[in-house]
Each structure stands twice: as structure tokens, then as C-alpha cells.
Amino acid sequence: MCNCHEIDVRDLGISVEERTVKLKDLLQRVMQGSPFYQEKFRREGIDIGQINTLQDITKLPLTTKEELRDAYPLGLQAVPDEKIVRIHSSSGTTGSPVIIPYTKNDVEVWADMMMRCYRLAGLTDQDRIQITPGYGLWTAGIGFQAGAERLGAMAVPMGPGNTEKQLQMMLDLKSTALASTSSYALLLAEEISKRDLKDKINLKVGIIGSERWSPKMRARIEDELGIDTYDIFGLTEIYGPGIALDCSLHDGLHYWSDHLLFEVIDPVTGESLPDGTLGELVITTLTKEGAPLIRYRTRDLTRILPEPCKCGCPFPRIDRLLGRTDDRIKIKGVNVYPGQIEDVIHRVEGVSSEYQIILERDAGRDTMFFRVEIEHADDLENCRVKAKKLDKAFQDLIGVSVEVECVAMGALPRSEKKSRRVIDNREM
Ligand code: ZN
């Protein structure tokens, strides 16, 4: 029994045998109903009769976001029209948007996964959940809403923006939980602190998602709002938010393995990577009907954590998301991601979250300069000690050596865009 679900998890079908049956059923279903996968498998010469174990999934081709875009508008639909009850769409900032059709069952499975997230975060039918993500084509708000209703909690469906109204409702309705992006949670926290309202609010839990946030930002939100935060993960192509959440131990995110199969691959070669190795998360929707996806490349970086969680929840875990595969910096043959750098910084005391990376190439040799703000930067001995600790952490955690330069707090330019943290002079 786990607090993420009231019923015994043995009823959910998370054993290897049960998940294998679900995978084979999924392949049968797409071969019958999905023109998208019929065509893709025919083109690639796939015989689904060869897929007999969960490991065999690596014999199937990967599915990319570009392919989903090319299927616009309803090319991913894998069931007859009368089974579809709703669509959602991912943003179309580049190219066509992706449209995902949902059956009644898909909508219910999603609500159930979201309800488990709330439970894992310790919420019950006594709670009042203020929902600030948007409602509409994008999946976020309605997912939080459906899960709250399934839990029996009181949903306060605010949607984004209008901070005055948010604060008023938070006070008057005594909201106990906040569903939000990390940047909006921080904005609310700052407003609450500015108005000296911290003692008047009733929030105890934040369910925070949709963007990567550094441990330092998380600590600030928790401190200023006086809450515990839970990191929620999801993407529109795969239901929406609520497919994974960290538990009270905050050591990785549990994912709902009765509905989803997670793998990690090398983002460059596409090869499967062993558990524990950092790479690109690939998801197969075992039970989805409207638009099932097989080996979908999320472009999100994480690793599968092989050990069971100390919290006792039987669902497996991934590490917290460490950024996007597109943000990769290649240095001395090693791939480095911004999330890993934040990890390094987090482990050395007295170092701020502000840094810059300068890459130089001299006589064919790459050097990585790491410029970072530290407390008491005028103390040279302190700088030397911090630089040594940082270099060691880089070597231990990422496998590259860096030249550290410590600067005073506030010395680095502030920018909204994380890309300006990396200055690559190697092309010149
Ligand atoms: Zn746990």
C-alpha cells in the first residue's frame, strides 16, 4: 500500500509480465487502428510478432516530434471518431502544432494519474487546490482540475495571471495547495512577502511543474511561501502534466509504470542506455487509446534511478529533469548539460546560482572556464578553496576539469535567457 493510491498497487498491473501483456496489446491496437504506425512500421519493416519481452521494445523505431507535426491535424488518431471526446494541442511556436485526440478512457487515466500525484504529495479530500496553469488547448489546467475532482478536493480554477485576484482567493478561500509553474510560484511568493501576508496564507504544498528549476530557486519558493514543493512532470504528447512526481523524500520522480514505459537513450546515437545513465527520456504509452505513442523522444534529459525509493512507493523513479537535449555543450568529447552544472553548484556551499561558461580552443585543446559568483570573493584564500572544490565536483560529477574564476556576488550580468551563460569562442 502506498499513499499515492488507496488500493493495493498489486491490482494496478505493474509487474514485468503484466506490462509485457500491455505492450503487446498496444502493438496489436496500433496495427489495427493507427494509420500513423501502420505506415511507419511498414516503411521500417517491423514485424510486431518479434516483440515478446519489454526489452524487445528497442527493436521498434523511435517516434519524433517532427513526425507528430507532420501528422497534423488528426493523423495520430488510432480509434474511430465516436470514441474521441476531446483534443489537446502542444504549442506551435515552430511549425505545425501537434494535436492529440483523447478517448473517455484516456481522460480518466490522466485524471487518475494526477490524483495519485496529489496523494503522493500528501493531499486529501480536505484540501483546496488553487490551480494557476492555463485552461484550454494546452493540457495543464484541466489536468490539475480533473485530478483534484477525482481526489475529492476543492479545485479553485484560477488559470494564469491576475495576481491581485489570486492573492484574494488564496486568503479568502484558505487554499492549502498551489498548482503552478516555478516562475509564477516565485512571483506569487515575492508579492506575498512584499505585502507581509506570509502569516495569513494557509498554503502547505506546491505542485510545481512545466519548467526546469534550480534547487536554489526551489529553496526560495519553499522558504518564502512556507511550503513543501513537489516537482511534477508531463508533456502534452503524453497525456499532460501528472505522469511523474517526486515524493516527500525529493530524491527523483516516481512515474506511473502501469500506464507508461520509460527508457533512456543516447540523444546522439539513439542507442538504449543502462539504468542510472544520463540521457534522453523516451516514453511508450502502454494503455493510451486516442493517440498512443511508441518510443516517443521527449528531448528531456534524465536517468532512470535503479534502486527502489526509501519512501516505500513501489513505482519506479527517474532523476529530476536536467534540461533539454538541445542545450548540450560538448567539451573535450564530453556532453555537458546546464542541469548538471546547477547540480555541481548546489553541492558547494557559499556559491551562488549565477555563473558563466567560457569555452576556448587553443592549439586544438578545449578549455572550459567557469566564472561564478561566490560570497566573500575578496578573500583570496576563500576563492582558492572554493575553486578547488568546484573543480573537484566538476571532475567527479561530470567528468571534465574546469578553470574556475570566482567573482563577487552581483558581478555577472543578469539575463532572462540562459543561453547567455555560455560563451563559446571555439569557432573563431
Ligand atoms: Zn519515493
Coordinates of C-alpha atoms and ligand atoms in Angstrom, one line a residue:
M1 CA 0.0 0.0 0.0
C2 CA 1.3 3.4 -1.0
N3 CA -0.2 6.8 -0.2
C4 CA -0.2 7.5 -4.0
H5 CA -3.2 5.2 -4.3
E6 CA -5.8 3.9 -2.0
I7 CA -6.0 0.5 -3.4
D8 CA -3.3 -2.1 -3.2
V9 CA -0.8 -1.4 -6.0
R10 CA -0.7 -5.1 -6.8
D11 CA -4.1 -4.6 -8.5
L12 CA -2.6 -2.0 -10.9
G13 CA -0.6 -4.3 -13.1
I14 CA 3.0 -3.1 -12.7
S15 CA 4.8 -6.4 -12.8
V16 CA 7.0 -7.1 -15.8
E17 CA 4.6 -9.8 -17.0
E18 CA 1.6 -7.5 -16.8
R19 CA 3.4 -4.7 -18.5
T20 CA 4.6 -7.0 -21.3
V21 CA 1.0 -8.0 -21.9
K22 CA 0.1 -4.3 -22.1
L23 CA 2.9 -3.6 -24.6
K24 CA 1.8 -6.5 -26.8
D25 CA -1.9 -5.2 -26.6
L26 CA -0.7 -1.8 -27.6
L27 CA 1.1 -3.1 -30.7
Q28 CA -2.0 -5.0 -31.7
R29 CA -4.1 -1.9 -31.2
V30 CA -1.9 0.4 -33.3
M31 CA -1.6 -2.2 -36.1
Q32 CA -5.5 -2.3 -36.2
G33 CA -6.3 1.3 -35.7
S34 CA -3.4 3.7 -36.3
P35 CA -2.6 4.6 -39.9
F36 CA 0.4 6.5 -38.5
Y37 CA 2.0 3.4 -37.0
Q38 CA 0.8 1.0 -39.7
E39 CA 2.6 3.2 -42.3
K40 CA 5.7 3.7 -40.1
F41 CA 6.1 0.0 -39.2
R42 CA 5.6 -1.0 -42.9
R43 CA 8.2 1.5 -44.0
E44 CA 10.7 0.3 -41.4
G45 CA 9.9 -3.4 -42.0
I46 CA 8.7 -4.0 -38.4
D47 CA 7.1 -7.4 -37.5
I48 CA 5.3 -6.9 -34.2
G49 CA 5.4 -10.7 -33.7
Q50 CA 9.1 -10.3 -32.8
I51 CA 8.2 -8.2 -29.7
N52 CA 7.8 -10.7 -26.9
T53 CA 9.5 -9.0 -23.9
L54 CA 9.8 -5.4 -22.6
Q55 CA 13.4 -5.3 -23.7
D56 CA 12.4 -6.2 -27.3
I57 CA 10.9 -2.7 -27.5
T58 CA 14.4 -1.5 -28.6
K59 CA 13.7 -3.3 -31.9
L60 CA 11.0 -0.7 -32.6
P61 CA 11.7 2.6 -34.2
L62 CA 11.7 5.9 -32.2
T63 CA 9.0 8.4 -32.8
T64 CA 9.9 12.1 -33.1
K65 CA 8.1 15.4 -32.5
E66 CA 8.6 16.2 -36.2
E67 CA 6.6 13.1 -37.2
L68 CA 3.8 14.2 -34.9
R69 CA 3.8 17.6 -36.5
D70 CA 3.6 16.0 -40.0
A71 CA 0.5 14.1 -38.9
Y72 CA -1.4 17.4 -38.3
P73 CA -4.3 17.7 -37.8
L74 CA -5.6 14.2 -36.8
G75 CA -3.2 11.8 -38.3
L76 CA -2.3 10.3 -34.9
Q77 CA -5.9 9.2 -34.2
A78 CA -6.0 5.5 -33.6
V79 CA -9.7 4.9 -32.9
P80 CA -12.9 5.7 -34.7
D81 CA -14.3 9.3 -34.3
E82 CA -17.1 8.3 -31.9
K83 CA -14.5 7.2 -29.4
I84 CA -12.8 10.6 -29.3
V85 CA -14.1 13.0 -26.6
R86 CA -11.5 15.8 -26.6
I87 CA -8.4 17.1 -28.2
H88 CA -5.4 18.9 -26.8
S89 CA -2.6 20.6 -28.7
S90 CA 1.0 21.4 -27.9
S91 CA 2.3 24.9 -28.8
G92 CA 3.2 25.5 -32.4
T93 CA 6.0 28.1 -32.0
T94 CA 7.9 26.3 -34.7
G95 CA 6.0 24.6 -37.4
S96 CA 2.5 23.0 -37.1
P97 CA 1.1 22.3 -33.6
V98 CA 0.7 18.7 -32.5
I99 CA -2.9 17.6 -31.9
I100 CA -3.5 14.7 -29.5
P101 CA -7.0 13.2 -29.5
Y102 CA -8.2 11.6 -26.2
T103 CA -10.8 8.9 -25.6
K104 CA -13.0 8.9 -22.5
N105 CA -10.7 6.3 -21.0
D106 CA -7.6 8.4 -21.7
V107 CA -9.2 11.3 -19.9
E108 CA -9.9 9.1 -16.9
V109 CA -6.5 7.6 -16.8
W110 CA -5.0 11.0 -16.9
A111 CA -7.2 12.2 -14.0
D112 CA -6.3 9.1 -12.1
M113 CA -2.5 9.7 -12.5
M114 CA -3.0 13.3 -11.5
M115 CA -4.9 12.2 -8.4
R116 CA -2.1 9.9 -7.5
C117 CA 0.3 12.8 -7.7
Y118 CA -1.8 14.8 -5.3
R119 CA -1.9 11.8 -2.9
L120 CA 1.9 11.3 -3.2
A121 CA 2.2 15.0 -2.1
G122 CA 0.1 14.2 0.9
L123 CA -3.1 16.0 -0.2
T124 CA -6.6 14.6 0.6
D125 CA -10.3 15.5 0.0
Q126 CA -9.9 18.1 2.8
D127 CA -7.5 20.2 0.6
R128 CA -8.2 23.3 -1.5
I129 CA -6.1 23.4 -4.6
Q130 CA -5.6 26.7 -6.3
I131 CA -4.8 25.9 -10.0
T132 CA -2.9 28.6 -11.8
P133 CA -1.8 26.9 -15.1
G134 CA -3.8 27.8 -18.2
Y135 CA -7.0 26.1 -19.3
G136 CA -7.7 25.4 -23.0
L137 CA -6.0 23.7 -25.8
W138 CA -2.8 23.3 -23.8
T139 CA -3.3 20.5 -21.3
A140 CA -2.1 21.9 -18.0
G141 CA -5.1 23.5 -16.1
I142 CA -7.7 20.9 -17.0
G143 CA -5.4 18.1 -15.9
F144 CA -4.9 19.6 -12.4
Q145 CA -8.6 20.2 -12.2
A146 CA -9.7 16.7 -13.1
G147 CA -7.3 15.1 -10.7
A148 CA -8.4 17.4 -7.9
E149 CA -12.1 16.5 -8.5
R150 CA -11.2 12.8 -8.6
L151 CA -9.4 13.2 -5.2
G152 CA -12.5 15.0 -3.9
A153 CA -10.5 18.1 -3.0
M154 CA -11.9 21.6 -3.8
A155 CA -10.5 22.9 -7.0
V156 CA -10.1 26.7 -7.3
P157 CA -9.7 27.1 -11.1
M158 CA -7.9 30.4 -11.4
G159 CA -5.9 29.9 -14.5
P160 CA -2.8 32.2 -15.0
G161 CA -2.2 35.8 -14.2
N162 CA -4.3 38.4 -12.3
T163 CA -2.1 38.3 -9.2
E164 CA -4.5 40.5 -7.1
K165 CA -7.3 38.1 -7.6
Q166 CA -5.0 35.1 -7.0
L167 CA -4.0 36.5 -3.6
Q168 CA -7.5 37.4 -2.6
M169 CA -8.8 33.9 -3.4
M170 CA -5.8 32.4 -1.7
L171 CA -6.6 34.3 1.5
D172 CA -10.4 34.2 1.4
L173 CA -10.8 30.5 0.4
K174 CA -7.8 29.4 2.5
S175 CA -6.2 27.5 -0.3
T176 CA -3.9 24.8 1.0
A177 CA -2.2 23.8 -2.2
L178 CA -0.9 25.7 -5.2
A179 CA -0.5 24.2 -8.7
S180 CA 1.8 26.5 -10.6
T181 CA 4.9 26.9 -12.8
S182 CA 8.0 27.7 -10.9
S183 CA 8.3 31.2 -12.2
Y184 CA 4.7 32.0 -11.3
A185 CA 5.2 30.5 -7.8
L186 CA 8.2 32.7 -7.3
L187 CA 6.3 35.8 -8.5
L188 CA 3.4 35.0 -6.0
A189 CA 6.0 34.3 -3.3
E190 CA 7.6 37.8 -3.8
E191 CA 4.2 39.5 -3.8
I192 CA 3.2 37.7 -0.6
S193 CA 6.4 38.7 1.0
K194 CA 6.1 42.3 -0.2
R195 CA 2.6 42.6 1.4
D196 CA 3.6 40.8 4.5
L197 CA 1.0 38.1 4.0
K198 CA 3.0 35.0 4.8
D199 CA 1.4 34.5 8.2
K200 CA -2.1 34.9 6.7
I201 CA -2.0 32.3 4.0
N202 CA -2.8 28.6 4.5
L203 CA -0.7 27.1 1.8
K204 CA 1.3 24.0 2.8
V205 CA 2.0 22.3 -0.5
G206 CA 3.1 23.5 -4.0
I207 CA 2.8 21.2 -7.0
I208 CA 5.2 22.9 -9.4
G209 CA 6.0 22.0 -12.9
S210 CA 6.4 22.7 -16.6
E211 CA 9.8 24.3 -16.4
R212 CA 13.2 23.2 -15.1
W213 CA 14.0 25.0 -11.8
S214 CA 17.3 25.1 -10.0
P215 CA 17.5 23.7 -6.4
K216 CA 18.2 27.3 -5.3
M217 CA 15.0 28.7 -6.8
R218 CA 13.1 25.8 -5.3
A219 CA 14.5 26.6 -1.8
R220 CA 13.5 30.2 -2.3
I221 CA 9.9 29.3 -3.2
E222 CA 9.6 26.9 -0.2
D223 CA 11.1 29.4 2.2
E224 CA 9.1 32.5 1.1
L225 CA 5.8 30.6 1.0
G226 CA 6.5 28.3 3.9
I227 CA 5.5 25.3 1.9
D228 CA 6.8 21.9 0.7
T229 CA 7.1 21.7 -3.1
Y230 CA 6.7 18.7 -5.3
D231 CA 8.1 18.6 -8.8
I232 CA 5.5 17.5 -11.3
F233 CA 6.4 16.3 -14.9
G234 CA 4.5 15.7 -18.0
L235 CA 4.0 16.7 -21.7
T236 CA 1.1 17.3 -23.9
E237 CA 2.0 14.5 -26.3
I238 CA 1.8 12.0 -23.4
Y239 CA -1.4 13.0 -21.5
G240 CA -0.1 16.2 -20.0
P241 CA 1.3 17.1 -16.5
G242 CA 0.9 14.4 -13.9
I243 CA 2.8 11.5 -15.4
A244 CA 5.5 11.7 -12.7
L245 CA 6.0 13.5 -9.3
D246 CA 8.7 13.5 -6.7
C247 CA 7.7 12.1 -3.3
S248 CA 8.3 13.6 0.2
L249 CA 12.0 12.4 0.1
H250 CA 12.5 14.6 -3.0
D251 CA 15.0 12.1 -4.5
G252 CA 13.8 11.6 -8.0
L253 CA 10.3 11.5 -9.5
H254 CA 8.0 8.4 -9.3
Y255 CA 6.3 7.6 -12.7
W256 CA 3.2 5.6 -13.3
S257 CA 4.6 2.5 -14.8
D258 CA 1.2 0.7 -15.1
H259 CA 0.4 3.2 -17.9
L260 CA 3.8 4.3 -19.2
L261 CA 7.1 2.6 -20.2
F262 CA 10.2 4.8 -19.7
E263 CA 13.5 4.3 -21.4
V264 CA 16.7 6.4 -21.6
I265 CA 18.7 6.6 -24.9
D266 CA 21.8 8.3 -26.1
P267 CA 20.4 11.5 -27.7
V268 CA 23.1 11.4 -30.4
T269 CA 23.1 7.8 -31.4
G270 CA 19.6 6.7 -30.3
E271 CA 21.1 3.7 -28.5
S272 CA 19.5 2.4 -25.3
L273 CA 21.4 3.3 -22.2
P274 CA 21.6 1.2 -19.0
D275 CA 19.6 2.4 -15.9
G276 CA 21.4 5.1 -14.0
T277 CA 23.0 6.7 -17.1
L278 CA 22.0 10.2 -18.1
G279 CA 20.3 10.5 -21.5
E280 CA 17.1 11.4 -23.3
L281 CA 13.8 10.1 -21.9
V282 CA 11.8 8.0 -24.3
I283 CA 8.2 7.2 -23.4
T284 CA 5.7 4.5 -24.6
T285 CA 2.1 4.9 -23.7
L286 CA 1.1 1.4 -22.7
T287 CA -2.7 1.9 -22.2
K288 CA -3.5 5.0 -24.3
E289 CA -6.2 4.7 -26.9
G290 CA -6.8 8.0 -28.8
A291 CA -3.2 8.7 -29.8
P292 CA -0.9 6.0 -28.5
L293 CA 2.8 6.7 -28.9
I294 CA 5.6 4.2 -29.1
R295 CA 9.1 5.2 -28.1
Y296 CA 8.4 8.9 -28.2
R297 CA 11.6 11.1 -27.9
T298 CA 10.8 13.7 -25.3
R299 CA 14.2 15.6 -25.7
D300 CA 14.2 15.8 -21.9
L301 CA 17.3 14.7 -20.1
T302 CA 17.2 12.4 -17.1
R303 CA 18.2 9.0 -15.9
I304 CA 16.3 6.0 -14.6
L305 CA 17.1 5.5 -10.9
P306 CA 17.6 1.8 -10.4
E307 CA 17.1 1.5 -6.7
P308 CA 13.6 1.4 -5.1
C309 CA 12.8 4.6 -3.3
K310 CA 13.2 4.7 0.5
C311 CA 9.6 6.1 0.8
G312 CA 8.2 2.6 0.0
C313 CA 6.2 3.7 -3.0
P314 CA 6.5 0.7 -5.5
F315 CA 6.5 2.9 -8.6
P316 CA 9.9 3.4 -10.3
R317 CA 11.7 6.7 -10.4
I318 CA 13.6 9.0 -12.8
D319 CA 16.0 11.6 -11.7
R320 CA 14.8 15.2 -11.7
L321 CA 14.8 16.6 -15.2
L322 CA 18.3 18.0 -16.1
G323 CA 17.3 20.1 -19.1
R324 CA 16.8 19.6 -22.8
T325 CA 18.9 17.6 -25.2
D326 CA 19.1 20.7 -27.4
D327 CA 21.0 22.6 -24.7
R328 CA 24.1 20.3 -24.9
I329 CA 27.6 21.7 -24.7
K330 CA 30.3 19.4 -26.0
I331 CA 33.6 19.9 -24.3
K332 CA 36.7 17.6 -24.6
G333 CA 34.4 14.9 -26.0
V334 CA 32.1 15.0 -23.0
N335 CA 28.4 16.2 -23.3
V336 CA 27.6 18.7 -20.6
Y337 CA 24.1 19.9 -19.8
P338 CA 23.0 23.0 -17.8
G339 CA 21.2 20.9 -15.2
Q340 CA 24.4 19.1 -14.4
I341 CA 26.2 22.4 -13.8
E342 CA 23.4 23.5 -11.4
D343 CA 23.9 20.2 -9.6
V344 CA 27.6 20.9 -9.2
I345 CA 26.9 24.5 -7.9
H346 CA 24.3 23.1 -5.4
R347 CA 26.9 20.9 -3.8
V348 CA 29.4 23.6 -2.9
E349 CA 28.4 25.9 -0.1
G350 CA 28.7 29.7 -0.4
V351 CA 28.4 29.5 -4.2
S352 CA 25.5 31.4 -5.9
S353 CA 23.3 30.2 -8.7
E354 CA 24.9 32.8 -11.1
Y355 CA 27.6 31.5 -13.4
Q356 CA 29.1 31.9 -16.9
I357 CA 30.9 29.3 -19.0
I358 CA 33.6 30.4 -21.5
L359 CA 34.8 27.8 -23.9
E360 CA 38.2 28.4 -25.6
R361 CA 40.2 26.4 -28.0
D362 CA 44.0 26.8 -28.1
A363 CA 46.1 24.6 -30.4
G364 CA 43.3 22.1 -30.8
R365 CA 42.8 21.8 -27.0
D366 CA 39.5 22.8 -25.4
T367 CA 39.5 24.7 -22.1
M368 CA 36.4 25.4 -20.1
F369 CA 36.5 28.5 -17.9
F370 CA 33.8 28.5 -15.2
R371 CA 33.2 32.0 -13.8
V372 CA 30.9 32.0 -10.7
E373 CA 29.7 34.4 -8.1
I374 CA 30.7 33.5 -4.5
E375 CA 30.3 35.0 -1.1
H376 CA 33.4 36.8 0.3
A377 CA 35.1 36.9 -3.1
D378 CA 37.6 39.5 -1.8
D379 CA 39.1 36.8 0.4
L380 CA 41.7 35.2 -1.9
E381 CA 42.1 32.1 0.3
N382 CA 38.4 31.6 0.2
C383 CA 38.4 31.9 -3.6
R384 CA 41.2 29.3 -3.8
V385 CA 39.3 26.8 -1.6
K386 CA 36.0 27.3 -3.5
A387 CA 37.7 26.9 -6.9
K388 CA 39.4 23.7 -5.8
K389 CA 36.1 22.3 -4.5
L390 CA 34.2 23.3 -7.7
D391 CA 36.9 21.8 -10.0
K392 CA 36.7 18.5 -8.0
A393 CA 32.9 18.5 -8.2
F394 CA 33.1 19.0 -12.0
Q395 CA 35.5 16.1 -12.3
D396 CA 33.5 13.8 -10.0
L397 CA 30.0 14.5 -11.3
I398 CA 30.6 15.4 -15.0
G399 CA 34.0 14.1 -15.8
V400 CA 35.6 17.3 -17.0
S401 CA 38.1 19.6 -15.5
V402 CA 37.4 23.4 -15.4
E403 CA 39.4 26.6 -14.8
V404 CA 37.4 28.3 -12.0
E405 CA 37.3 32.1 -11.6
C406 CA 35.4 33.3 -8.5
V407 CA 33.8 36.8 -8.7
A408 CA 31.8 38.9 -6.2
M409 CA 28.1 38.5 -5.8
G410 CA 26.3 40.6 -8.4
A411 CA 29.3 40.8 -10.7
L412 CA 27.9 38.8 -13.6
P413 CA 25.4 40.3 -16.0
R414 CA 21.8 39.3 -15.2
S415 CA 19.9 37.8 -18.2
E416 CA 16.5 36.2 -18.7
K417 CA 18.0 33.9 -21.3
K418 CA 20.0 31.0 -20.1
S419 CA 21.9 30.8 -23.4
R420 CA 24.0 33.8 -22.5
R421 CA 25.5 31.8 -19.7
V422 CA 27.6 30.0 -22.3
I423 CA 30.1 31.9 -24.4
D424 CA 31.7 29.6 -27.0
N425 CA 34.8 31.2 -28.5
R426 CA 36.0 28.0 -30.1
E427 CA 34.5 28.6 -33.6
M428 CA 36.7 31.7 -34.2
Ligands
ZN1 ZN 9.6 7.9 -3.1

